[in-house]
Phi, psi and omega in degrees: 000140184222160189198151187228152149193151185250113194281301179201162225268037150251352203251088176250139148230156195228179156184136188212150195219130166235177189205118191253160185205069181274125163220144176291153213250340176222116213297068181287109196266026169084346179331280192301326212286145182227017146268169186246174193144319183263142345310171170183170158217353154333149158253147179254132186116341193276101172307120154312262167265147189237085225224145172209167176189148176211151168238148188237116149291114190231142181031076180228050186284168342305318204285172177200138183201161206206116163254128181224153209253168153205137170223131165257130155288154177320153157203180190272094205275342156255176160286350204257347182071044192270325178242110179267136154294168193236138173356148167230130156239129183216119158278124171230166227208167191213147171195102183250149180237132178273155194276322201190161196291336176287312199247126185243075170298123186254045215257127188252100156293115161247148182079031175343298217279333209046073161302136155257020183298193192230140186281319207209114162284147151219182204206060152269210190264135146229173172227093151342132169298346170276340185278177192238345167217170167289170176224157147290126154188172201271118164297108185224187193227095235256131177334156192278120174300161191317105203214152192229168196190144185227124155263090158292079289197166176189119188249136160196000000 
């Protein structure tokens, strides 16, 4: 579901939300298995809910600015859904002015906030050289930290 308004014809917002109820369709019951995880029917990796948003300063010249929201929900990083990832929200944030109808100055914030969420889960085995076995546990990639980018631009 997505939904756009226009506040005013300098005023935008936008959002779109999704919502999943993903399962494997044929039921595994773990026989075979020499990992944990199993039974299950979860798909791993499949977000429950996915949500985004933005308010847009538009045809406001020169200027233009953009707060933009984005959230992922848990999801199952096994099949039994015993073990999950945990939630991500992050905002970022824009604001440009144009110089000249050729020339655009840009500075783009990410991670307004310094969300310490995570880009990515996974949920396999590793081993340290002090362990004595692999262990399972959640591996992740943790968001790009409060980071910033200045854009000059030139149309001809």
């Amino acid at each position: 579901m997505s939904a756009d308004y226009r506040a005013f014809d300098w005023l935008a917002f936008n959002g779109s939300f999704a919502f999943t109820h993903a399962r494997y369709t044929d039921h595994d019951y773990g026989a075979a298995d020499t990992e944990p995880g199993h039974p299950g029917n979860y798909i791993p990796g499949a977000a429950k809910i996915i949500a985004s948003g933005s308010g847009r300063l538009a045809d406001f010249d020169p200027w233009s600015a953009e707060l933009r929201f984005r959230f992922f929900g848990r999801w199952p990083l096994i099949e039994d859904n015993s073990v999950t990832s945990q939630p991500t929200a992050v905002f970022d944030a824009q604001i440009g002015y144009k110089i000249t109808e050729q020339m655009r100055l840009r500075l783009d914030i990410f991670n307004l906030l310094n969300s310490k969420a995570h880009d990515i889960d996974y949920f396999y085995p590793s081993q340290l050289a002090n362990e004595s076995a692999p262990f399972y546990d959640v591996h992740y990639h943790p968001i790009e930290p409060l980071s910033a980018r200045v854009t000059l631009s030139f149309t001809f």
